[in-house]
Short mmCIF file of C-alpha atoms in Angstrom, two decimals:
data_model
loop_
_atom_site.label_atom_id
_atom_site.label_comp_id
_atom_site.label_asym_id
_atom_site.label_seq_id
_atom_site.Cartn_x
_atom_site.Cartn_y
_atom_site.Cartn_z
CA UNK Z 1 12.29 -45.61 -18.22
CA UNK Z 2 15.84 -46.71 -18.52
CA UNK Z 3 18.83 -44.56 -17.48
CA UNK Z 4 20.32 -44.81 -20.99
CA UNK Z 5 16.95 -43.73 -22.49
CA UNK Z 6 16.95 -40.60 -20.36
CA UNK Z 7 20.57 -39.95 -21.19
CA UNK Z 8 19.88 -40.16 -24.94
CA UNK Z 9 17.01 -37.72 -24.54
CA UNK Z 10 19.06 -35.31 -22.44
CA UNK Z 11 21.94 -35.21 -24.92
CA UNK Z 12 19.78 -35.05 -28.00
CA UNK Z 13 17.93 -32.01 -26.46
CA UNK Z 14 21.24 -30.23 -26.05
CA UNK Z 15 22.21 -31.07 -29.64
CA UNK Z 16 18.81 -30.28 -31.24
CA UNK Z 17 18.69 -26.91 -29.52
CA UNK Z 18 22.16 -26.03 -30.76
CA UNK Z 19 22.07 -27.44 -34.33
CA UNK Z 20 18.39 -28.10 -35.10
CA UNK Z 21 16.81 -31.49 -35.77
CA UNK Z 22 18.26 -31.91 -39.26
CA UNK Z 23 21.70 -30.75 -38.15
CA UNK Z 24 22.21 -33.70 -35.79
CA UNK Z 25 22.72 -37.30 -36.84
CA UNK Z 26 21.93 -40.44 -34.82
CA UNK Z 27 25.67 -41.07 -34.91
CA UNK Z 28 26.29 -37.75 -33.01
CA UNK Z 29 23.53 -38.54 -30.51
CA UNK Z 30 25.04 -41.96 -29.91
CA UNK Z 31 28.48 -40.47 -29.42
CA UNK Z 32 27.31 -37.73 -27.04
CA UNK Z 33 25.30 -40.25 -25.00
CA UNK Z 34 28.27 -42.61 -24.73
CA UNK Z 35 26.37 -45.59 -26.24
CA UNK Z 36 26.16 -47.65 -29.49
CA UNK Z 37 23.73 -47.55 -32.43
CA UNK Z 38 22.27 -50.72 -30.82
CA UNK Z 39 21.75 -48.86 -27.58
CA UNK Z 40 19.91 -46.07 -29.47
CA UNK Z 41 17.69 -48.34 -31.49
CA UNK Z 42 16.83 -50.46 -28.54
CA UNK Z 43 15.03 -47.41 -27.15
CA UNK Z 44 13.94 -45.49 -30.30
CA UNK Z 45 12.78 -46.78 -33.68
CA UNK Z 46 14.29 -43.62 -35.32
CA UNK Z 47 15.33 -40.03 -34.82
CA UNK Z 48 11.71 -39.13 -35.71
CA UNK Z 49 10.41 -41.19 -32.83
CA UNK Z 50 12.90 -39.53 -30.51
CA UNK Z 51 11.56 -36.07 -31.59
CA UNK Z 52 8.06 -37.30 -30.89
CA UNK Z 53 8.98 -38.54 -27.43
CA UNK Z 54 10.49 -35.12 -26.59
CA UNK Z 55 7.25 -33.45 -27.64
CA UNK Z 56 5.07 -35.92 -25.93
CA UNK Z 57 6.80 -35.66 -22.49
CA UNK Z 58 5.75 -32.13 -21.61
CA UNK Z 59 2.39 -32.45 -23.31
CA UNK Z 60 1.61 -35.61 -21.38
CA UNK Z 61 2.64 -33.93 -18.11
CA UNK Z 62 0.34 -30.97 -18.52
CA UNK Z 63 -2.47 -33.06 -20.02
CA UNK Z 64 -2.32 -35.59 -17.07
CA UNK Z 65 -2.16 -32.73 -14.50
CA UNK Z 66 -5.18 -31.07 -16.09
CA UNK Z 67 -7.13 -34.27 -16.06
CA UNK Z 68 -6.27 -34.99 -12.50
CA UNK Z 69 -7.34 -31.40 -11.55
CA UNK Z 70 -10.59 -31.89 -13.31
CA UNK Z 71 -11.22 -35.18 -11.53
CA UNK Z 72 -10.08 -34.14 -8.11
CA UNK Z 73 -11.51 -30.67 -7.49
CA UNK Z 74 -15.27 -30.12 -7.24
CA UNK Z 75 -15.10 -26.36 -7.95
CA UNK Z 76 -14.16 -24.88 -11.31
CA UNK Z 77 -12.19 -22.17 -9.43
CA UNK Z 78 -9.96 -24.87 -7.80
CA UNK Z 79 -9.68 -26.67 -11.12
CA UNK Z 80 -8.44 -23.52 -12.83
CA UNK Z 81 -6.01 -22.81 -10.09
CA UNK Z 82 -4.56 -26.37 -10.27
CA UNK Z 83 -4.31 -26.39 -14.03
CA UNK Z 84 -2.74 -22.96 -14.43
CA UNK Z 85 -0.20 -23.81 -11.78
CA UNK Z 86 0.78 -27.08 -13.53
CA UNK Z 87 0.75 -25.41 -16.93
CA UNK Z 88 3.11 -22.66 -15.81
CA UNK Z 89 5.42 -25.18 -14.18
CA UNK Z 90 5.81 -27.06 -17.50
CA UNK Z 91 7.87 -24.16 -18.80
CA UNK Z 92 10.34 -24.72 -15.99
CA UNK Z 93 10.28 -28.51 -15.92
CA UNK Z 94 10.49 -29.03 -19.70
CA UNK Z 95 12.23 -25.92 -20.91
CA UNK Z 96 14.63 -27.59 -23.50
CA UNK Z 97 11.86 -29.91 -24.65
CA UNK Z 98 9.53 -26.94 -25.35
CA UNK Z 99 12.30 -24.97 -27.04
CA UNK Z 100 13.00 -27.83 -29.35
CA UNK Z 101 9.22 -28.20 -29.87
CA UNK Z 102 8.85 -24.63 -31.15
CA UNK Z 103 11.90 -24.92 -33.32
CA UNK Z 104 11.26 -28.35 -34.75
CA UNK Z 105 7.57 -29.14 -34.60
CA UNK Z 106 7.24 -28.61 -38.37
CA UNK Z 107 9.51 -31.65 -38.83
CA UNK Z 108 7.26 -34.05 -36.91
CA UNK Z 109 6.12 -36.67 -39.33
CA UNK Z 110 2.87 -38.63 -39.45
CA UNK Z 111 1.70 -40.44 -37.41
CA UNK Z 112 3.64 -38.58 -34.75
CA UNK Z 113 2.25 -35.20 -35.61
CA UNK Z 114 -1.36 -36.47 -35.36
CA UNK Z 115 -0.74 -37.98 -31.97
CA UNK Z 116 0.80 -34.74 -30.69
CA UNK Z 117 -2.01 -32.64 -32.13
CA UNK Z 118 -4.64 -34.89 -30.68
CA UNK Z 119 -3.22 -34.71 -27.14
CA UNK Z 120 -2.85 -30.85 -27.54
CA UNK Z 121 -6.45 -30.66 -28.63
CA UNK Z 122 -7.60 -32.73 -25.63
CA UNK Z 123 -5.74 -30.42 -23.29
CA UNK Z 124 -7.38 -27.40 -25.08
CA UNK Z 125 -10.82 -28.93 -24.84
CA UNK Z 126 -10.31 -29.60 -21.14
CA UNK Z 127 -9.60 -25.86 -20.54
CA UNK Z 128 -12.71 -24.94 -22.68
CA UNK Z 129 -14.77 -27.46 -20.68
CA UNK Z 130 -13.72 -26.14 -17.27
CA UNK Z 131 -14.30 -22.48 -18.23
CA UNK Z 132 -17.67 -23.42 -19.64
CA UNK Z 133 -18.48 -25.39 -16.50
CA UNK Z 134 -17.59 -22.38 -14.32
CA UNK Z 135 -19.82 -20.20 -16.49
CA UNK Z 136 -22.76 -22.58 -16.03
CA UNK Z 137 -22.40 -22.84 -12.26
CA UNK Z 138 -22.02 -19.05 -12.04
CA UNK Z 139 -18.41 -19.14 -10.72
CA UNK Z 140 -17.13 -17.41 -13.84
CA UNK Z 141 -18.53 -14.39 -15.73
CA UNK Z 142 -21.12 -15.62 -18.17
CA UNK Z 143 -20.78 -12.56 -20.44
CA UNK Z 144 -17.42 -13.78 -21.71
CA UNK Z 145 -17.37 -15.81 -24.98
CA UNK Z 146 -15.87 -19.10 -24.14
CA UNK Z 147 -13.57 -19.53 -27.08
CA UNK Z 148 -11.96 -16.02 -27.03
CA UNK Z 149 -11.51 -16.26 -23.20
CA UNK Z 150 -10.06 -19.74 -23.19
CA UNK Z 151 -7.61 -18.85 -26.03
CA UNK Z 152 -6.54 -15.66 -24.19
CA UNK Z 153 -5.74 -17.77 -21.14
CA UNK Z 154 -3.89 -20.40 -23.24
CA UNK Z 155 -2.00 -17.59 -24.93
CA UNK Z 156 -0.94 -15.96 -21.67
CA UNK Z 157 0.71 -19.16 -20.50
CA UNK Z 158 2.02 -20.46 -23.81
CA UNK Z 159 3.79 -17.23 -24.50
CA UNK Z 160 6.10 -18.02 -21.51
CA UNK Z 161 8.21 -20.08 -23.84
CA UNK Z 162 9.33 -16.75 -25.31
CA UNK Z 163 10.54 -15.13 -22.13
CA UNK Z 164 10.80 -17.45 -19.20
CA UNK Z 165 14.36 -17.95 -17.97
CA UNK Z 166 15.37 -20.25 -15.07
CA UNK Z 167 17.74 -17.52 -13.85
CA UNK Z 168 15.18 -14.67 -14.27
CA UNK Z 169 14.16 -12.41 -11.40
CA UNK Z 170 11.03 -14.49 -10.46
CA UNK Z 171 10.86 -18.14 -9.47
CA UNK Z 172 8.48 -20.43 -11.29
CA UNK Z 173 6.39 -20.46 -8.08
CA UNK Z 174 6.05 -16.74 -8.07
CA UNK Z 175 5.14 -16.67 -11.72
CA UNK Z 176 2.51 -19.48 -11.13
CA UNK Z 177 1.04 -17.41 -8.29
CA UNK Z 178 0.75 -14.35 -10.41
CA UNK Z 179 -0.66 -16.25 -13.44
CA UNK Z 180 -3.28 -17.94 -11.23
CA UNK Z 181 -4.28 -14.55 -9.82
CA UNK Z 182 -4.46 -12.95 -13.26
CA UNK Z 183 -6.62 -15.75 -14.71
CA UNK Z 184 -9.00 -15.77 -11.74
CA UNK Z 185 -9.26 -11.99 -11.86
CA UNK Z 186 -10.39 -12.10 -15.43
CA UNK Z 187 -12.76 -15.04 -14.93
CA UNK Z 188 -14.42 -14.20 -11.62
CA UNK Z 189 -17.37 -11.90 -11.38
CA UNK Z 190 -16.80 -8.64 -9.50
CA UNK Z 191 -19.74 -9.13 -7.13
CA UNK Z 192 -20.14 -7.92 -3.57
CA UNK Z 193 -20.02 -11.27 -1.74
CA UNK Z 194 -16.70 -12.22 -3.34
CA UNK Z 195 -15.90 -15.36 -1.44
CA UNK Z 196 -13.86 -16.68 -4.29
CA UNK Z 197 -11.62 -13.64 -4.14
CA UNK Z 198 -10.01 -15.17 -1.14
CA UNK Z 199 -8.12 -17.26 -3.59
CA UNK Z 200 -6.63 -14.15 -5.10
CA UNK Z 201 -4.86 -13.06 -1.96
CA UNK Z 202 -2.15 -15.65 -2.41
CA UNK Z 203 -0.16 -13.36 -4.63
CA UNK Z 204 2.80 -12.03 -2.71
CA UNK Z 205 3.21 -8.27 -2.66
CA UNK Z 206 6.28 -7.89 -4.86
CA UNK Z 207 6.29 -4.17 -4.50
CA UNK Z 208 6.39 -4.06 -0.70
CA UNK C 1 3.51 4.44 -51.41
CA UNK C 2 3.23 3.46 -55.05
CA UNK C 3 0.51 1.12 -56.38
CA UNK C 4 3.17 -1.22 -57.82
CA UNK C 5 4.96 -1.37 -54.47
CA UNK C 6 1.72 -2.46 -52.82
CA UNK C 7 1.03 -4.99 -55.52
CA UNK C 8 4.50 -6.53 -55.13
CA UNK C 9 4.04 -6.76 -51.36
CA UNK C 10 0.56 -8.37 -51.81
CA UNK C 11 1.70 -10.97 -54.24
CA UNK C 12 4.92 -11.80 -52.32
CA UNK C 13 2.81 -12.34 -49.12
CA UNK C 14 0.73 -14.91 -50.96
CA UNK C 15 3.82 -16.58 -52.37
CA UNK C 16 5.83 -16.61 -49.10
CA UNK C 17 2.86 -18.02 -47.10
CA UNK C 18 2.58 -20.84 -49.62
CA UNK C 19 6.17 -21.71 -50.36
CA UNK C 20 8.28 -20.01 -47.63
CA UNK C 21 10.71 -17.17 -48.14
CA UNK C 22 13.45 -19.36 -49.64
CA UNK C 23 10.97 -21.17 -51.89
CA UNK C 24 10.15 -18.01 -53.84
CA UNK C 25 12.45 -16.18 -56.24
CA UNK C 26 12.42 -12.52 -57.22
CA UNK C 27 11.62 -13.71 -60.72
CA UNK C 28 8.40 -15.44 -59.43
CA UNK C 29 7.46 -12.28 -57.46
CA UNK C 30 8.03 -10.14 -60.55
CA UNK C 31 5.87 -12.46 -62.68
CA UNK C 32 3.01 -12.72 -60.16
CA UNK C 33 3.04 -8.89 -59.75
CA UNK C 34 2.95 -8.31 -63.53
CA UNK C 35 6.09 -6.14 -63.46
CA UNK C 36 9.82 -6.31 -64.42
CA UNK C 37 12.96 -6.85 -62.46
CA UNK C 38 13.51 -3.20 -62.92
CA UNK C 39 10.11 -2.48 -61.39
CA UNK C 40 11.00 -4.67 -58.42
CA UNK C 41 14.42 -3.24 -57.78
CA UNK C 42 13.03 0.29 -58.09
CA UNK C 43 11.08 -0.32 -54.94
CA UNK C 44 13.18 -2.92 -53.00
CA UNK C 45 16.95 -3.30 -52.86
CA UNK C 46 16.52 -7.05 -52.39
CA UNK C 47 14.20 -9.84 -51.35
CA UNK C 48 15.62 -9.43 -47.86
CA UNK C 49 14.53 -5.83 -47.81
CA UNK C 50 11.04 -6.89 -48.98
CA UNK C 51 10.87 -9.35 -46.01
CA UNK C 52 11.93 -6.54 -43.70
CA UNK C 53 9.20 -4.23 -45.10
CA UNK C 54 6.56 -6.86 -44.54
CA UNK C 55 7.68 -7.28 -40.89
CA UNK C 56 7.96 -3.60 -40.35
CA UNK C 57 4.43 -2.76 -41.66
CA UNK C 58 2.40 -4.33 -38.85
CA UNK C 59 5.04 -3.54 -36.19
CA UNK C 60 5.03 0.09 -37.13
CA UNK C 61 1.19 0.21 -37.04
CA UNK C 62 0.95 -1.14 -33.53
CA UNK C 63 3.96 0.87 -32.32
CA UNK C 64 2.55 4.15 -33.67
CA UNK C 65 -0.92 3.39 -32.20
CA UNK C 66 0.61 2.64 -28.84
CA UNK C 67 2.66 5.87 -28.87
CA UNK C 68 -0.44 7.91 -29.92
CA UNK C 69 -2.49 6.27 -27.08
CA UNK C 70 0.30 7.13 -24.64
CA UNK C 71 0.40 10.69 -25.82
CA UNK C 72 -3.35 11.29 -26.13
CA UNK C 73 -4.97 9.76 -23.11
CA UNK C 74 -4.29 11.13 -19.61
CA UNK C 75 -5.30 7.97 -17.75
CA UNK C 76 -3.44 4.70 -17.85
CA UNK C 77 -6.85 2.89 -18.07
CA UNK C 78 -7.68 4.70 -21.27
CA UNK C 79 -4.16 4.08 -22.60
CA UNK C 80 -4.45 0.35 -22.05
CA UNK C 81 -7.86 0.30 -23.60
CA UNK C 82 -6.66 2.03 -26.84
CA UNK C 83 -3.46 -0.03 -27.06
CA UNK C 84 -5.13 -3.43 -26.56
CA UNK C 85 -7.76 -2.44 -29.17
CA UNK C 86 -5.10 -1.49 -31.76
CA UNK C 87 -2.94 -4.47 -30.90
CA UNK C 88 -5.88 -6.98 -31.38
CA UNK C 89 -6.81 -5.26 -34.68
CA UNK C 90 -3.35 -5.82 -36.08
CA UNK C 91 -4.07 -9.50 -36.28
CA UNK C 92 -7.03 -8.75 -38.57
CA UNK C 93 -5.38 -5.93 -40.57
CA UNK C 94 -2.01 -7.60 -41.18
CA UNK C 95 -2.85 -11.31 -40.98
CA UNK C 96 -0.71 -12.46 -43.95
CA UNK C 97 2.19 -10.23 -42.83
CA UNK C 98 2.11 -11.72 -39.33
CA UNK C 99 1.82 -15.23 -40.66
CA UNK C 100 4.89 -14.65 -42.86
CA UNK C 101 6.63 -13.09 -39.85
CA UNK C 102 6.25 -16.20 -37.64
CA UNK C 103 7.25 -18.50 -40.47
CA UNK C 104 10.20 -16.46 -41.79
CA UNK C 105 11.54 -14.21 -39.10
CA UNK C 106 14.55 -16.43 -38.61
CA UNK C 107 15.67 -15.56 -42.19
CA UNK C 108 15.75 -11.77 -41.47
CA UNK C 109 19.28 -10.68 -41.96
CA UNK C 110 21.29 -7.91 -40.19
CA UNK C 111 20.71 -4.94 -40.22
CA UNK C 112 16.96 -5.67 -40.79
CA UNK C 113 16.67 -8.06 -37.82
CA UNK C 114 18.15 -5.45 -35.45
CA UNK C 115 15.71 -2.72 -36.70
CA UNK C 116 12.75 -5.07 -36.20
CA UNK C 117 13.91 -6.20 -32.76
CA UNK C 118 14.51 -2.66 -31.73
CA UNK C 119 10.94 -1.52 -32.69
CA UNK C 120 9.45 -4.67 -31.05
CA UNK C 121 11.39 -3.85 -27.87
CA UNK C 122 10.19 -0.23 -27.94
CA UNK C 123 6.58 -1.47 -28.18
CA UNK C 124 7.19 -3.86 -25.28
CA UNK C 125 8.76 -1.13 -23.21
CA UNK C 126 5.78 1.17 -23.83
CA UNK C 127 3.49 -1.56 -22.48
CA UNK C 128 5.70 -1.97 -19.44
CA UNK C 129 5.79 1.86 -18.96
CA UNK C 130 2.00 2.21 -19.08
CA UNK C 131 1.39 -0.75 -16.63
CA UNK C 132 4.00 0.76 -14.39
CA UNK C 133 2.47 4.23 -14.58
CA UNK C 134 -0.94 2.76 -13.68
CA UNK C 135 0.50 1.02 -10.70
CA UNK C 136 2.14 4.26 -9.52
CA UNK C 137 -1.04 6.26 -9.92
CA UNK C 138 -2.97 3.52 -8.09
CA UNK C 139 -5.17 2.75 -11.16
CA UNK C 140 -3.70 -0.80 -11.42
CA UNK C 141 -2.97 -3.27 -8.75
CA UNK C 142 0.35 -2.62 -7.14
CA UNK C 143 0.86 -6.14 -5.88
CA UNK C 144 1.45 -7.44 -9.44
CA UNK C 145 5.06 -7.81 -10.60
CA UNK C 146 5.39 -5.55 -13.64
CA UNK C 147 7.36 -7.88 -15.89
CA UNK C 148 5.25 -11.01 -15.38
CA UNK C 149 1.99 -9.02 -15.77
CA UNK C 150 3.13 -7.17 -18.89
CA UNK C 151 4.37 -10.38 -20.55
CA UNK C 152 1.11 -12.16 -19.69
CA UNK C 153 -0.83 -9.33 -21.43
CA UNK C 154 1.51 -9.45 -24.46
CA UNK C 155 1.13 -13.18 -24.70
CA UNK C 156 -2.61 -13.08 -24.59
CA UNK C 157 -2.72 -10.86 -27.62
CA UNK C 158 0.31 -12.26 -29.54
CA UNK C 159 -1.15 -15.79 -29.36
CA UNK C 160 -3.97 -14.64 -31.57
CA UNK C 161 -1.72 -15.39 -34.56
CA UNK C 162 -2.28 -19.04 -33.73
CA UNK C 163 -6.05 -19.01 -33.77
CA UNK C 164 -7.63 -15.83 -35.25
CA UNK C 165 -9.45 -16.41 -38.51
CA UNK C 166 -11.26 -13.72 -40.42
CA UNK C 167 -14.18 -16.12 -41.03
CA UNK C 168 -14.31 -17.17 -37.30
CA UNK C 169 -17.41 -16.79 -35.12
CA UNK C 170 -16.37 -13.50 -33.59
CA UNK C 171 -15.56 -10.25 -35.37
CA UNK C 172 -12.26 -8.46 -34.61
CA UNK C 173 -14.34 -5.76 -32.82
CA UNK C 174 -15.88 -8.35 -30.53
CA UNK C 175 -12.48 -9.92 -29.78
CA UNK C 176 -11.00 -6.47 -29.10
CA UNK C 177 -13.95 -5.77 -26.63
CA UNK C 178 -13.32 -8.99 -24.80
CA UNK C 179 -9.54 -8.60 -24.71
CA UNK C 180 -9.90 -5.08 -23.35
CA UNK C 181 -12.24 -6.31 -20.70
CA UNK C 182 -10.00 -9.17 -19.69
CA UNK C 183 -6.85 -7.01 -19.50
CA UNK C 184 -8.62 -4.42 -17.38
CA UNK C 185 -10.15 -7.07 -15.14
CA UNK C 186 -6.77 -8.40 -14.35
CA UNK C 187 -5.10 -5.01 -13.86
CA UNK C 188 -7.78 -3.04 -11.94
CA UNK C 189 -8.13 -3.32 -8.18
CA UNK C 190 -11.29 -4.96 -6.86
CA UNK C 191 -12.16 -2.07 -4.62
CA UNK C 192 -15.53 -0.82 -3.59
CA UNK C 193 -15.66 2.54 -5.35
CA UNK C 194 -14.94 0.94 -8.73
CA UNK C 195 -15.50 3.84 -11.01
CA UNK C 196 -13.12 2.35 -13.53
CA UNK C 197 -15.24 -0.73 -13.75
CA UNK C 198 -17.61 1.33 -15.89
CA UNK C 199 -15.21 0.63 -18.70
CA UNK C 200 -15.71 -3.08 -18.37
CA UNK C 201 -19.32 -3.04 -19.15
CA UNK C 202 -18.73 -2.61 -22.82
CA UNK C 203 -18.40 -6.36 -23.35
CA UNK C 204 -21.52 -7.57 -25.13
CA UNK C 205 -23.30 -10.40 -23.46
CA UNK C 206 -22.65 -13.15 -25.91
CA UNK C 207 -24.51 -15.68 -23.86
CA UNK C 208 -27.84 -13.86 -23.82
#
C-alpha cells in the first residue's frame, strides 16, 4: 500500500459521498489528491477499479476477521462473539466506504460486482456455518431455523449503516458489547445450567 | 378506494420495479392500466404523488398496527409480539411497494418525503417507547441501552427486504414466529420465574 494510493482512496471517498460516483471525474480525484493522471493510473486501472477497491476493503476486513475467528476459537459461542464484534467495528472503521457502497453498488461493473458478491456470500455462508455448528453441538437453540436466524443476525448488524454515527451517544465498543449480548441471548438456550450466560454479563449497565 | 386507482398502483409497481421511477412515463402507466390520462389525473395529481402513495401504503399499515398494538395490549411483551408480527407481515403484504421504496425513495420530492419521514419516525418512536416502557415495568432487561436495542430490532426486521421471497422455504407466518421469539429472547430477562418465556414456546421445531 503506497501513501499516494491511500490518499487517492481517501479523497475519492469524500468526493463520491458528496457528488455520487458518476458526479466525480478522474480529473477531480487527481486534483483533490494532489497528484497527476499518471499517479492515478499507476495505482488504479480505472475509476471502476477504484470503486471496487473501496467496496473490497471493508468486506475483506470482516471476511478475514470471521475466518480468523472460525479458525481460532473452538467454541461456536466464542466464534460468534468474535465475529459480531469485528462486524460491528466495520461500521466505525470503514464508515465512508460503506456509505459509498450503499449509494453506489449498483454502478459496480462486471467482473468487480461478481468478486464483491462472491466475498459477501462467503462471509454469509461462514455465519450460517457457525450458527449451524452451534446448533449441532447444542450450544445454540436447535428449534431455530438456520436461514431465518442467520439473516436476522446479519440484518441487525448491517442496519447499522443507517444509524451509526461516530459522534453518537455510544462508542463502537459499547455497541459491539450490546450486539454481542443480543445475538447470544437470541441464540443460547435458556437452560438451568447456563454456563454460557457468563459471556452475557459483559454488557455494561447503561441505566445505572 | 376505487378499482381503477388500485389498478394504476398495481401496474405502476410492476413498471417501476422493472424500469425505475424515471424510466416510466405517465403515458406508459395509463396504457398498462387500460385507462386515459384523465383517469390517471382523477386519482393522482402527478407521478410524484403516485410514488408517495406507494410509500405511504405499507408505512401506514405498519404504523397503524403498531398504534393498535400499543392501545390494545396492557403488557409490553404482548405489544412487542403484536408489532413484530405485523412488521414482518408487511414484507409479504407489500413486497413490490417496499422494493420500489428502496429503489426509488431518493426521488421522493418535498412535501412527500417529509410526510413519509415523519410517519417512519413516529413508527420508530413507538418501538422506542414500548421497549422503554418494558424496561421501566421490569418486563425487559434494564441493562440494555434503549437506542441500540431498538435499532437492532428494527434492523433485524427491515433487512427482510433484502432476502424475503414469497416462494422461499418458510412462510411469512413461520418467519413472524421466529422473529417474535428472537426479539423476546433478546429483550426478556433470564430470570428463574420466567413466566414470560411461555410466549417463546410458540416457535415450531423446524429441526424435528
